[in-house]
Amino acid sequence: MSISTPGGPERRPTVVSTGKKPAAGRPAAADKPAGGKAGKGTPPRSGGKGRKPVTPVKVSQGRSWGPIALFVAVGVLAVGIIGVGAWAVYQGAQPWQKRADAINGIVDFRKKDKDLVKGGQHQPGSIKYDVLPPVGGPHNQAWQNCMGDVYDAPIANEHAVHSLEHGTVWITYRPDLPADQVAKLKAKVQGKEKMMLSPFEGLDKPISLQAWGFQLKVDNADDGRIDEFIKTLRVNASVEGPTALCDQGVTATGTTPRDNLGNNMPEQPTQ
């Protein structure tokens, strides 16, 4: 049995419209795969409004002054250390005479009285010195032993001056100087070549230091100039060079020269 289509075989079926349009941005029903779900590989939607990216919020923490202050302090300290080191090198490079003159309070008799410090003037017997303790001038042919010797009684000026000529630093002190002060002076002298220590009557200052042609008087053994005097003038102030002897000298105390007493005999009492 055959069914004929009105209008002839070439007439197409009439499509009835429902009047509804597909929603914007959504595929028509005919474009959806079976089951009504978008398949894999479906391109992203277009035309929709996406979420705006969140801009990070910067929180200001302020400047940290602690590390900066530490850095500055270390820098200042480093500059100070370098400066002190450079100054010490500069000072050490100066001639010893110039360094001696820079010691506050030192008296340079080499400038004041050149005849006083000629050296080599050996003379027997007692000698009168205008500068006390003496710093130069005529002296006995025997020197006082100056190998770091510590004398507990006064010694003869005539022997001590000869020791100065050899480059010794002679430290003298008032007999009433407190024991702790004397102990500090002993520590600077004992066992050190070209150094000697003895009490001295009539000092106008508690402590007086002598080198050949130089003198420095101070009030106490803690004065830093003592070490500076020793460092600058020991050996350097010699007029006979660094090889001048300090051993084989007079080791006895007493203020009378030992011309007729024997080199190291005790001083004989006056009759």
PDB file of C-alpha atoms in Angstrom:
ATOM      1  CA  MET A   1       0.000   0.000   0.000  1.00  0.00           C
ATOM      2  CA  SER A   2       1.413   3.382  -1.001  1.00  0.00           C
ATOM      3  CA  ILE A   3       0.994   6.669   0.835  1.00  0.00           C
ATOM      4  CA  SER A   4       1.128   9.818  -1.179  1.00  0.00           C
ATOM      5  CA  THR A   5       2.265  13.133   0.202  1.00  0.00           C
ATOM      6  CA  PRO A   6       0.062  16.049  -0.586  1.00  0.00           C
ATOM      7  CA  GLY A   7       1.670  18.308  -3.083  1.00  0.00           C
ATOM      8  CA  GLY A   8       3.644  15.653  -4.683  1.00  0.00           C
ATOM      9  CA  PRO A   9       6.679  13.600  -3.795  1.00  0.00           C
ATOM     10  CA  GLU A  10       8.960  16.617  -3.842  1.00  0.00           C
ATOM     11  CA  ARG A  11       7.211  18.560  -1.149  1.00  0.00           C
ATOM     12  CA  ARG A  12       9.065  18.606   2.145  1.00  0.00           C
ATOM     13  CA  PRO A  13       7.396  18.064   5.528  1.00  0.00           C
ATOM     14  CA  THR A  14       6.282  21.240   7.235  1.00  0.00           C
ATOM     15  CA  VAL A  15       8.319  22.134  10.366  1.00  0.00           C
ATOM     16  CA  VAL A  16       6.216  23.485  13.191  1.00  0.00           C
ATOM     17  CA  SER A  17       7.969  26.274  15.166  1.00  0.00           C
ATOM     18  CA  THR A  18       7.468  26.388  18.921  1.00  0.00           C
ATOM     19  CA  GLY A  19       8.374  30.124  19.078  1.00  0.00           C
ATOM     20  CA  LYS A  20      11.282  29.589  21.568  1.00  0.00           C
ATOM     21  CA  LYS A  21      14.873  30.619  20.844  1.00  0.00           C
ATOM     22  CA  PRO A  22      17.886  28.917  22.283  1.00  0.00           C
ATOM     23  CA  ALA A  23      19.339  30.727  25.313  1.00  0.00           C
ATOM     24  CA  ALA A  24      22.207  33.042  24.541  1.00  0.00           C
ATOM     25  CA  GLY A  25      25.572  31.418  24.967  1.00  0.00           C
ATOM     26  CA  ARG A  26      24.111  27.939  25.073  1.00  0.00           C
ATOM     27  CA  PRO A  27      24.167  25.552  22.128  1.00  0.00           C
ATOM     28  CA  ALA A  28      20.982  24.582  20.509  1.00  0.00           C
ATOM     29  CA  ALA A  29      19.477  21.282  21.471  1.00  0.00           C
ATOM     30  CA  ALA A  30      20.568  19.832  18.220  1.00  0.00           C
ATOM     31  CA  ASP A  31      24.189  20.725  18.953  1.00  0.00           C
ATOM     32  CA  LYS A  32      24.284  18.965  22.332  1.00  0.00           C
ATOM     33  CA  PRO A  33      25.638  15.499  22.473  1.00  0.00           C
ATOM     34  CA  ALA A  34      23.452  12.726  23.673  1.00  0.00           C
ATOM     35  CA  GLY A  35      22.694  12.771  27.338  1.00  0.00           C
ATOM     36  CA  GLY A  36      22.575  16.595  27.485  1.00  0.00           C
ATOM     37  CA  LYS A  37      26.102  17.029  28.849  1.00  0.00           C
ATOM     38  CA  ALA A  38      28.960  18.896  27.278  1.00  0.00           C
ATOM     39  CA  GLY A  39      31.575  16.569  26.035  1.00  0.00           C
ATOM     40  CA  LYS A  40      35.257  16.719  26.468  1.00  0.00           C
ATOM     41  CA  GLY A  41      37.067  19.199  24.320  1.00  0.00           C
ATOM     42  CA  THR A  42      34.182  21.558  24.321  1.00  0.00           C
ATOM     43  CA  PRO A  43      35.584  25.043  23.763  1.00  0.00           C
ATOM     44  CA  PRO A  44      35.280  27.517  26.692  1.00  0.00           C
ATOM     45  CA  ARG A  45      32.324  29.759  26.833  1.00  0.00           C
ATOM     46  CA  SER A  46      32.557  33.062  25.150  1.00  0.00           C
ATOM     47  CA  GLY A  47      30.707  36.213  25.771  1.00  0.00           C
ATOM     48  CA  GLY A  48      30.436  35.654  29.549  1.00  0.00           C
ATOM     49  CA  LYS A  49      31.918  37.923  32.238  1.00  0.00           C
ATOM     50  CA  GLY A  50      34.928  36.310  34.044  1.00  0.00           C
ATOM     51  CA  ARG A  51      36.092  36.994  37.625  1.00  0.00           C
ATOM     52  CA  LYS A  52      38.578  39.888  37.922  1.00  0.00           C
ATOM     53  CA  PRO A  53      42.062  38.949  39.255  1.00  0.00           C
ATOM     54  CA  VAL A  54      42.701  39.883  42.898  1.00  0.00           C
ATOM     55  CA  THR A  55      45.456  42.502  43.267  1.00  0.00           C
ATOM     56  CA  PRO A  56      47.841  41.691  46.230  1.00  0.00           C
ATOM     57  CA  VAL A  57      47.743  44.272  48.991  1.00  0.00           C
ATOM     58  CA  LYS A  58      51.228  45.571  49.986  1.00  0.00           C
ATOM     59  CA  VAL A  59      51.635  46.071  53.710  1.00  0.00           C
ATOM     60  CA  SER A  60      54.227  48.680  54.671  1.00  0.00           C
ATOM     61  CA  GLN A  61      56.386  47.425  57.580  1.00  0.00           C
ATOM     62  CA  GLY A  62      58.454  50.596  58.024  1.00  0.00           C
ATOM     63  CA  ARG A  63      62.317  50.890  57.973  1.00  0.00           C
ATOM     64  CA  SER A  64      64.276  48.645  60.355  1.00  0.00           C
ATOM     65  CA  TRP A  65      66.806  50.954  62.074  1.00  0.00           C
ATOM     66  CA  GLY A  66      68.508  48.312  64.227  1.00  0.00           C
ATOM     67  CA  PRO A  67      70.644  46.665  61.486  1.00  0.00           C
ATOM     68  CA  ILE A  68      71.403  50.066  59.971  1.00  0.00           C
ATOM     69  CA  ALA A  69      72.674  51.438  63.274  1.00  0.00           C
ATOM     70  CA  LEU A  70      74.794  48.314  63.814  1.00  0.00           C
ATOM     71  CA  PHE A  71      76.283  48.618  60.331  1.00  0.00           C
ATOM     72  CA  VAL A  72      77.154  52.271  60.891  1.00  0.00           C
ATOM     73  CA  ALA A  73      78.711  51.513  64.303  1.00  0.00           C
ATOM     74  CA  VAL A  74      80.881  48.720  62.852  1.00  0.00           C
ATOM     75  CA  GLY A  75      81.972  51.035  60.050  1.00  0.00           C
ATOM     76  CA  VAL A  76      82.954  53.797  62.457  1.00  0.00           C
ATOM     77  CA  LEU A  77      84.877  51.309  64.635  1.00  0.00           C
ATOM     78  CA  ALA A  78      86.730  49.931  61.610  1.00  0.00           C
ATOM     79  CA  VAL A  79      87.701  53.414  60.477  1.00  0.00           C
ATOM     80  CA  GLY A  80      88.910  54.211  64.017  1.00  0.00           C
ATOM     81  CA  ILE A  81      91.048  51.073  64.214  1.00  0.00           C
ATOM     82  CA  ILE A  82      92.597  51.764  60.825  1.00  0.00           C
ATOM     83  CA  GLY A  83      93.270  55.360  61.853  1.00  0.00           C
ATOM     84  CA  VAL A  84      94.972  54.354  65.112  1.00  0.00           C
ATOM     85  CA  GLY A  85      97.054  51.749  63.303  1.00  0.00           C
ATOM     86  CA  ALA A  86      98.126  54.223  60.666  1.00  0.00           C
ATOM     87  CA  TRP A  87      99.063  56.756  63.353  1.00  0.00           C
ATOM     88  CA  ALA A  88     101.121  54.152  65.223  1.00  0.00           C
ATOM     89  CA  VAL A  89     102.972  53.238  62.015  1.00  0.00           C
ATOM     90  CA  TYR A  90     103.575  56.908  61.313  1.00  0.00           C
ATOM     91  CA  GLN A  91     104.860  57.523  64.856  1.00  0.00           C
ATOM     92  CA  GLY A  92     107.098  54.475  64.708  1.00  0.00           C
ATOM     93  CA  ALA A  93     108.624  55.718  61.487  1.00  0.00           C
ATOM     94  CA  GLN A  94     109.655  59.019  63.060  1.00  0.00           C
ATOM     95  CA  PRO A  95     113.271  59.487  64.266  1.00  0.00           C
ATOM     96  CA  TRP A  96     113.566  58.540  67.928  1.00  0.00           C
ATOM     97  CA  GLN A  97     114.697  62.073  68.854  1.00  0.00           C
ATOM     98  CA  LYS A  98     111.482  63.491  67.429  1.00  0.00           C
ATOM     99  CA  ARG A  99     109.417  60.908  69.307  1.00  0.00           C
ATOM    100  CA  ALA A 100     111.283  61.759  72.510  1.00  0.00           C
ATOM    101  CA  ASP A 101     110.552  65.457  72.118  1.00  0.00           C
ATOM    102  CA  ALA A 102     106.853  64.589  71.708  1.00  0.00           C
ATOM    103  CA  ILE A 103     106.683  63.133  75.249  1.00  0.00           C
ATOM    104  CA  ASN A 104     104.895  65.691  77.394  1.00  0.00           C
ATOM    105  CA  GLY A 105     107.120  67.109  80.142  1.00  0.00           C
ATOM    106  CA  ILE A 106     110.411  65.662  78.905  1.00  0.00           C
ATOM    107  CA  VAL A 107     113.508  67.852  79.189  1.00  0.00           C
ATOM    108  CA  ASP A 108     115.982  67.545  76.317  1.00  0.00           C
ATOM    109  CA  PHE A 109     119.403  68.583  77.650  1.00  0.00           C
ATOM    110  CA  ARG A 110     120.978  67.777  74.294  1.00  0.00           C
ATOM    111  CA  LYS A 111     119.421  70.998  73.072  1.00  0.00           C
ATOM    112  CA  LYS A 112     119.915  72.963  76.282  1.00  0.00           C
ATOM    113  CA  ASP A 113     123.551  72.084  77.023  1.00  0.00           C
ATOM    114  CA  LYS A 114     125.523  70.324  74.309  1.00  0.00           C
ATOM    115  CA  ASP A 115     128.709  70.301  76.377  1.00  0.00           C
ATOM    116  CA  LEU A 116     126.912  68.271  79.025  1.00  0.00           C
ATOM    117  CA  VAL A 117     126.328  65.358  76.689  1.00  0.00           C
ATOM    118  CA  LYS A 118     129.622  65.051  74.830  1.00  0.00           C
ATOM    119  CA  GLY A 119     130.415  61.659  76.344  1.00  0.00           C
ATOM    120  CA  GLY A 120     133.686  59.862  76.900  1.00  0.00           C
ATOM    121  CA  GLN A 121     134.786  62.143  79.780  1.00  0.00           C
ATOM    122  CA  HIS A 122     136.168  59.743  82.357  1.00  0.00           C
ATOM    123  CA  GLN A 123     137.163  61.266  85.669  1.00  0.00           C
ATOM    124  CA  PRO A 124     138.076  59.652  89.006  1.00  0.00           C
ATOM    125  CA  GLY A 125     136.683  60.608  92.396  1.00  0.00           C
ATOM    126  CA  SER A 126     133.505  62.430  93.310  1.00  0.00           C
ATOM    127  CA  ILE A 127     131.965  64.740  90.702  1.00  0.00           C
ATOM    128  CA  LYS A 128     129.576  67.639  91.284  1.00  0.00           C
ATOM    129  CA  TYR A 129     126.543  67.616  88.991  1.00  0.00           C
ATOM    130  CA  ASP A 130     124.338  70.634  88.404  1.00  0.00           C
ATOM    131  CA  VAL A 131     121.397  68.487  87.223  1.00  0.00           C
ATOM    132  CA  LEU A 132     120.138  65.941  89.753  1.00  0.00           C
ATOM    133  CA  PRO A 133     119.694  63.128  89.123  1.00  0.00           C
ATOM    134  CA  PRO A 134     122.417  63.635  86.511  1.00  0.00           C
ATOM    135  CA  VAL A 135     121.730  62.994  82.813  1.00  0.00           C
ATOM    136  CA  GLY A 136     125.235  63.314  81.401  1.00  0.00           C
ATOM    137  CA  GLY A 137     128.665  64.845  81.851  1.00  0.00           C
ATOM    138  CA  PRO A 138     131.990  63.570  83.230  1.00  0.00           C
ATOM    139  CA  HIS A 139     131.738  60.194  84.943  1.00  0.00           C
ATOM    140  CA  ASN A 140     133.711  57.353  86.471  1.00  0.00           C
ATOM    141  CA  GLN A 141     135.439  54.876  84.184  1.00  0.00           C
ATOM    142  CA  ALA A 142     133.387  52.075  85.773  1.00  0.00           C
ATOM    143  CA  TRP A 143     129.663  51.864  85.005  1.00  0.00           C
ATOM    144  CA  GLN A 144     126.920  50.650  87.292  1.00  0.00           C
ATOM    145  CA  ASN A 145     125.619  47.215  86.365  1.00  0.00           C
ATOM    146  CA  CYS A 146     122.472  47.826  84.288  1.00  0.00           C
ATOM    147  CA  MET A 147     121.135  44.417  83.317  1.00  0.00           C
ATOM    148  CA  GLY A 148     117.713  45.086  84.799  1.00  0.00           C
ATOM    149  CA  ASP A 149     119.289  45.619  88.220  1.00  0.00           C
ATOM    150  CA  VAL A 150     117.054  46.806  91.065  1.00  0.00           C
ATOM    151  CA  TYR A 151     119.029  48.530  93.848  1.00  0.00           C
ATOM    152  CA  ASP A 152     117.421  48.959  97.249  1.00  0.00           C
ATOM    153  CA  ALA A 153     119.764  51.815  98.255  1.00  0.00           C
ATOM    154  CA  PRO A 154     121.208  54.881  96.456  1.00  0.00           C
ATOM    155  CA  ILE A 155     124.065  54.331  94.005  1.00  0.00           C
ATOM    156  CA  ALA A 156     126.967  56.564  92.961  1.00  0.00           C
ATOM    157  CA  ASN A 157     126.044  59.155  90.363  1.00  0.00           C
ATOM    158  CA  GLU A 158     129.467  58.801  88.775  1.00  0.00           C
ATOM    159  CA  HIS A 159     128.812  55.133  87.907  1.00  0.00           C
ATOM    160  CA  ALA A 160     125.170  55.703  86.978  1.00  0.00           C
ATOM    161  CA  VAL A 161     126.042  58.395  84.433  1.00  0.00           C
ATOM    162  CA  HIS A 162     128.445  56.007  82.709  1.00  0.00           C
ATOM    163  CA  SER A 163     125.568  53.530  82.434  1.00  0.00           C
ATOM    164  CA  LEU A 164     123.446  56.249  80.807  1.00  0.00           C
ATOM    165  CA  GLU A 165     126.212  56.767  78.252  1.00  0.00           C
ATOM    166  CA  HIS A 166     125.804  53.077  77.340  1.00  0.00           C
ATOM    167  CA  GLY A 167     122.105  53.560  76.557  1.00  0.00           C
ATOM    168  CA  THR A 168     120.574  52.751  79.939  1.00  0.00           C
ATOM    169  CA  VAL A 169     117.334  54.191  81.300  1.00  0.00           C
ATOM    170  CA  TRP A 170     117.830  54.881  85.013  1.00  0.00           C
ATOM    171  CA  ILE A 171     114.653  55.187  87.064  1.00  0.00           C
ATOM    172  CA  THR A 172     114.960  56.874  90.453  1.00  0.00           C
ATOM    173  CA  TYR A 173     112.357  57.432  93.162  1.00  0.00           C
ATOM    174  CA  ARG A 174     111.945  59.034  96.554  1.00  0.00           C
ATOM    175  CA  PRO A 175     112.804  56.657  99.407  1.00  0.00           C
ATOM    176  CA  ASP A 176     109.325  57.242 100.882  1.00  0.00           C
ATOM    177  CA  LEU A 177     107.480  56.194  97.696  1.00  0.00           C
ATOM    178  CA  PRO A 178     104.711  53.709  98.660  1.00  0.00           C
ATOM    179  CA  ALA A 179     105.691  50.054  98.326  1.00  0.00           C
ATOM    180  CA  ASP A 180     103.050  49.289  95.706  1.00  0.00           C
ATOM    181  CA  GLN A 181     104.417  52.098  93.530  1.00  0.00           C
ATOM    182  CA  VAL A 182     107.975  50.800  93.918  1.00  0.00           C
ATOM    183  CA  ALA A 183     106.731  47.315  92.945  1.00  0.00           C
ATOM    184  CA  LYS A 184     105.295  48.691  89.702  1.00  0.00           C
ATOM    185  CA  LEU A 185     108.606  50.347  88.870  1.00  0.00           C
ATOM    186  CA  LYS A 186     110.470  47.122  89.625  1.00  0.00           C
ATOM    187  CA  ALA A 187     108.227  45.267  87.160  1.00  0.00           C
ATOM    188  CA  LYS A 188     109.274  47.697  84.432  1.00  0.00           C
ATOM    189  CA  VAL A 189     112.989  47.214  85.149  1.00  0.00           C
ATOM    190  CA  GLN A 190     113.737  43.786  86.574  1.00  0.00           C
ATOM    191  CA  GLY A 191     115.486  41.457  84.123  1.00  0.00           C
ATOM    192  CA  LYS A 192     115.575  43.973  81.251  1.00  0.00           C
ATOM    193  CA  GLU A 193     118.970  44.905  79.804  1.00  0.00           C
ATOM    194  CA  LYS A 194     119.881  48.622  79.751  1.00  0.00           C
ATOM    195  CA  MET A 195     117.534  49.307  82.694  1.00  0.00           C
ATOM    196  CA  MET A 196     118.199  49.975  86.406  1.00  0.00           C
ATOM    197  CA  LEU A 197     116.262  51.287  89.401  1.00  0.00           C
ATOM    198  CA  SER A 198     117.368  52.914  92.663  1.00  0.00           C
ATOM    199  CA  PRO A 199     116.074  55.314  95.337  1.00  0.00           C
ATOM    200  CA  PHE A 200     117.362  58.876  95.220  1.00  0.00           C
ATOM    201  CA  GLU A 201     117.387  61.410  98.056  1.00  0.00           C
ATOM    202  CA  GLY A 202     115.997  64.918  97.541  1.00  0.00           C
ATOM    203  CA  LEU A 203     113.855  64.457  94.417  1.00  0.00           C
ATOM    204  CA  ASP A 204     111.407  67.290  93.774  1.00  0.00           C
ATOM    205  CA  LYS A 205     108.979  64.762  92.210  1.00  0.00           C
ATOM    206  CA  PRO A 206     108.214  61.231  93.420  1.00  0.00           C
ATOM    207  CA  ILE A 207     109.779  59.597  90.331  1.00  0.00           C
ATOM    208  CA  SER A 208     112.457  60.754  87.898  1.00  0.00           C
ATOM    209  CA  LEU A 209     113.613  58.974  84.735  1.00  0.00           C
ATOM    210  CA  GLN A 210     117.017  59.580  83.127  1.00  0.00           C
ATOM    211  CA  ALA A 211     118.556  58.679  79.790  1.00  0.00           C
ATOM    212  CA  TRP A 212     121.707  60.224  78.323  1.00  0.00           C
ATOM    213  CA  GLY A 213     120.670  63.863  77.805  1.00  0.00           C
ATOM    214  CA  PHE A 214     116.986  63.392  78.723  1.00  0.00           C
ATOM    215  CA  GLN A 215     114.929  63.572  81.911  1.00  0.00           C
ATOM    216  CA  LEU A 216     111.262  63.117  82.781  1.00  0.00           C
ATOM    217  CA  LYS A 217     109.687  63.591  86.224  1.00  0.00           C
ATOM    218  CA  VAL A 218     106.279  62.154  87.120  1.00  0.00           C
ATOM    219  CA  ASP A 219     104.030  61.840  90.161  1.00  0.00           C
ATOM    220  CA  ASN A 220     103.216  58.113  90.135  1.00  0.00           C
ATOM    221  CA  ALA A 221     104.205  54.778  88.624  1.00  0.00           C
ATOM    222  CA  ASP A 222     100.962  54.512  86.639  1.00  0.00           C
ATOM    223  CA  ASP A 223     101.887  57.426  84.393  1.00  0.00           C
ATOM    224  CA  GLY A 224     101.870  56.179  80.785  1.00  0.00           C
ATOM    225  CA  ARG A 225     104.779  58.442  79.895  1.00  0.00           C
ATOM    226  CA  ILE A 226     107.115  56.135  81.799  1.00  0.00           C
ATOM    227  CA  ASP A 227     106.627  53.341  79.270  1.00  0.00           C
ATOM    228  CA  GLU A 228     106.910  55.801  76.397  1.00  0.00           C
ATOM    229  CA  PHE A 229     110.199  57.146  77.784  1.00  0.00           C
ATOM    230  CA  ILE A 230     111.616  53.628  78.134  1.00  0.00           C
ATOM    231  CA  LYS A 231     110.433  52.509  74.695  1.00  0.00           C
ATOM    232  CA  THR A 232     111.852  55.587  72.975  1.00  0.00           C
ATOM    233  CA  LEU A 233     115.160  56.134  74.771  1.00  0.00           C
ATOM    234  CA  ARG A 234     116.431  52.786  76.025  1.00  0.00           C
ATOM    235  CA  VAL A 235     119.434  51.875  73.821  1.00  0.00           C
ATOM    236  CA  ASN A 236     118.619  54.705  71.378  1.00  0.00           C
ATOM    237  CA  ALA A 237     120.078  57.393  73.652  1.00  0.00           C
ATOM    238  CA  SER A 238     123.458  55.669  73.814  1.00  0.00           C
ATOM    239  CA  VAL A 239     126.442  57.633  72.523  1.00  0.00           C
ATOM    240  CA  GLU A 240     128.518  54.448  72.263  1.00  0.00           C
ATOM    241  CA  GLY A 241     126.089  52.375  70.204  1.00  0.00           C
ATOM    242  CA  PRO A 242     123.842  49.391  71.038  1.00  0.00           C
ATOM    243  CA  THR A 243     126.768  47.056  71.756  1.00  0.00           C
ATOM    244  CA  ALA A 244     128.002  49.049  74.780  1.00  0.00           C
ATOM    245  CA  LEU A 245     128.131  46.735  77.786  1.00  0.00           C
ATOM    246  CA  CYS A 246     125.788  46.754  80.755  1.00  0.00           C
ATOM    247  CA  ASP A 247     127.139  43.747  82.596  1.00  0.00           C
ATOM    248  CA  GLN A 248     130.530  43.515  84.358  1.00  0.00           C
ATOM    249  CA  GLY A 249     129.762  46.794  86.111  1.00  0.00           C
ATOM    250  CA  VAL A 250     129.575  47.908  89.728  1.00  0.00           C
ATOM    251  CA  THR A 251     126.878  45.996  91.605  1.00  0.00           C
ATOM    252  CA  ALA A 252     127.356  47.493  95.084  1.00  0.00           C
ATOM    253  CA  THR A 253     125.279  50.378  96.397  1.00  0.00           C
ATOM    254  CA  GLY A 254     126.619  53.554  98.019  1.00  0.00           C
ATOM    255  CA  THR A 255     127.129  57.089  96.757  1.00  0.00           C
ATOM    256  CA  THR A 256     130.945  57.096  96.818  1.00  0.00           C
ATOM    257  CA  PRO A 257     132.733  56.125  93.567  1.00  0.00           C
ATOM    258  CA  ARG A 258     134.667  52.891  93.821  1.00  0.00           C
ATOM    259  CA  ASP A 259     138.061  54.049  92.569  1.00  0.00           C
ATOM    260  CA  ASN A 260     139.911  52.893  95.650  1.00  0.00           C
ATOM    261  CA  LEU A 261     137.348  50.542  97.179  1.00  0.00           C
ATOM    262  CA  GLY A 262     137.428  47.767  94.624  1.00  0.00           C
ATOM    263  CA  ASN A 263     134.820  47.492  91.932  1.00  0.00           C
ATOM    264  CA  ASN A 264     132.121  45.681  93.897  1.00  0.00           C
ATOM    265  CA  MET A 265     133.272  46.095  97.493  1.00  0.00           C
ATOM    266  CA  PRO A 266     130.760  47.550  99.953  1.00  0.00           C
ATOM    267  CA  GLU A 267     131.205  51.243 100.677  1.00  0.00           C
ATOM    268  CA  GLN A 268     133.415  51.806 103.711  1.00  0.00           C
ATOM    269  CA  PRO A 269     132.055  53.945 106.537  1.00  0.00           C
ATOM    270  CA  THR A 270     133.530  57.432 106.858  1.00  0.00           C
ATOM    271  CA  GLN A 271     136.046  57.723 109.740  1.00  0.00           C
TER     272      GLN A 271
END
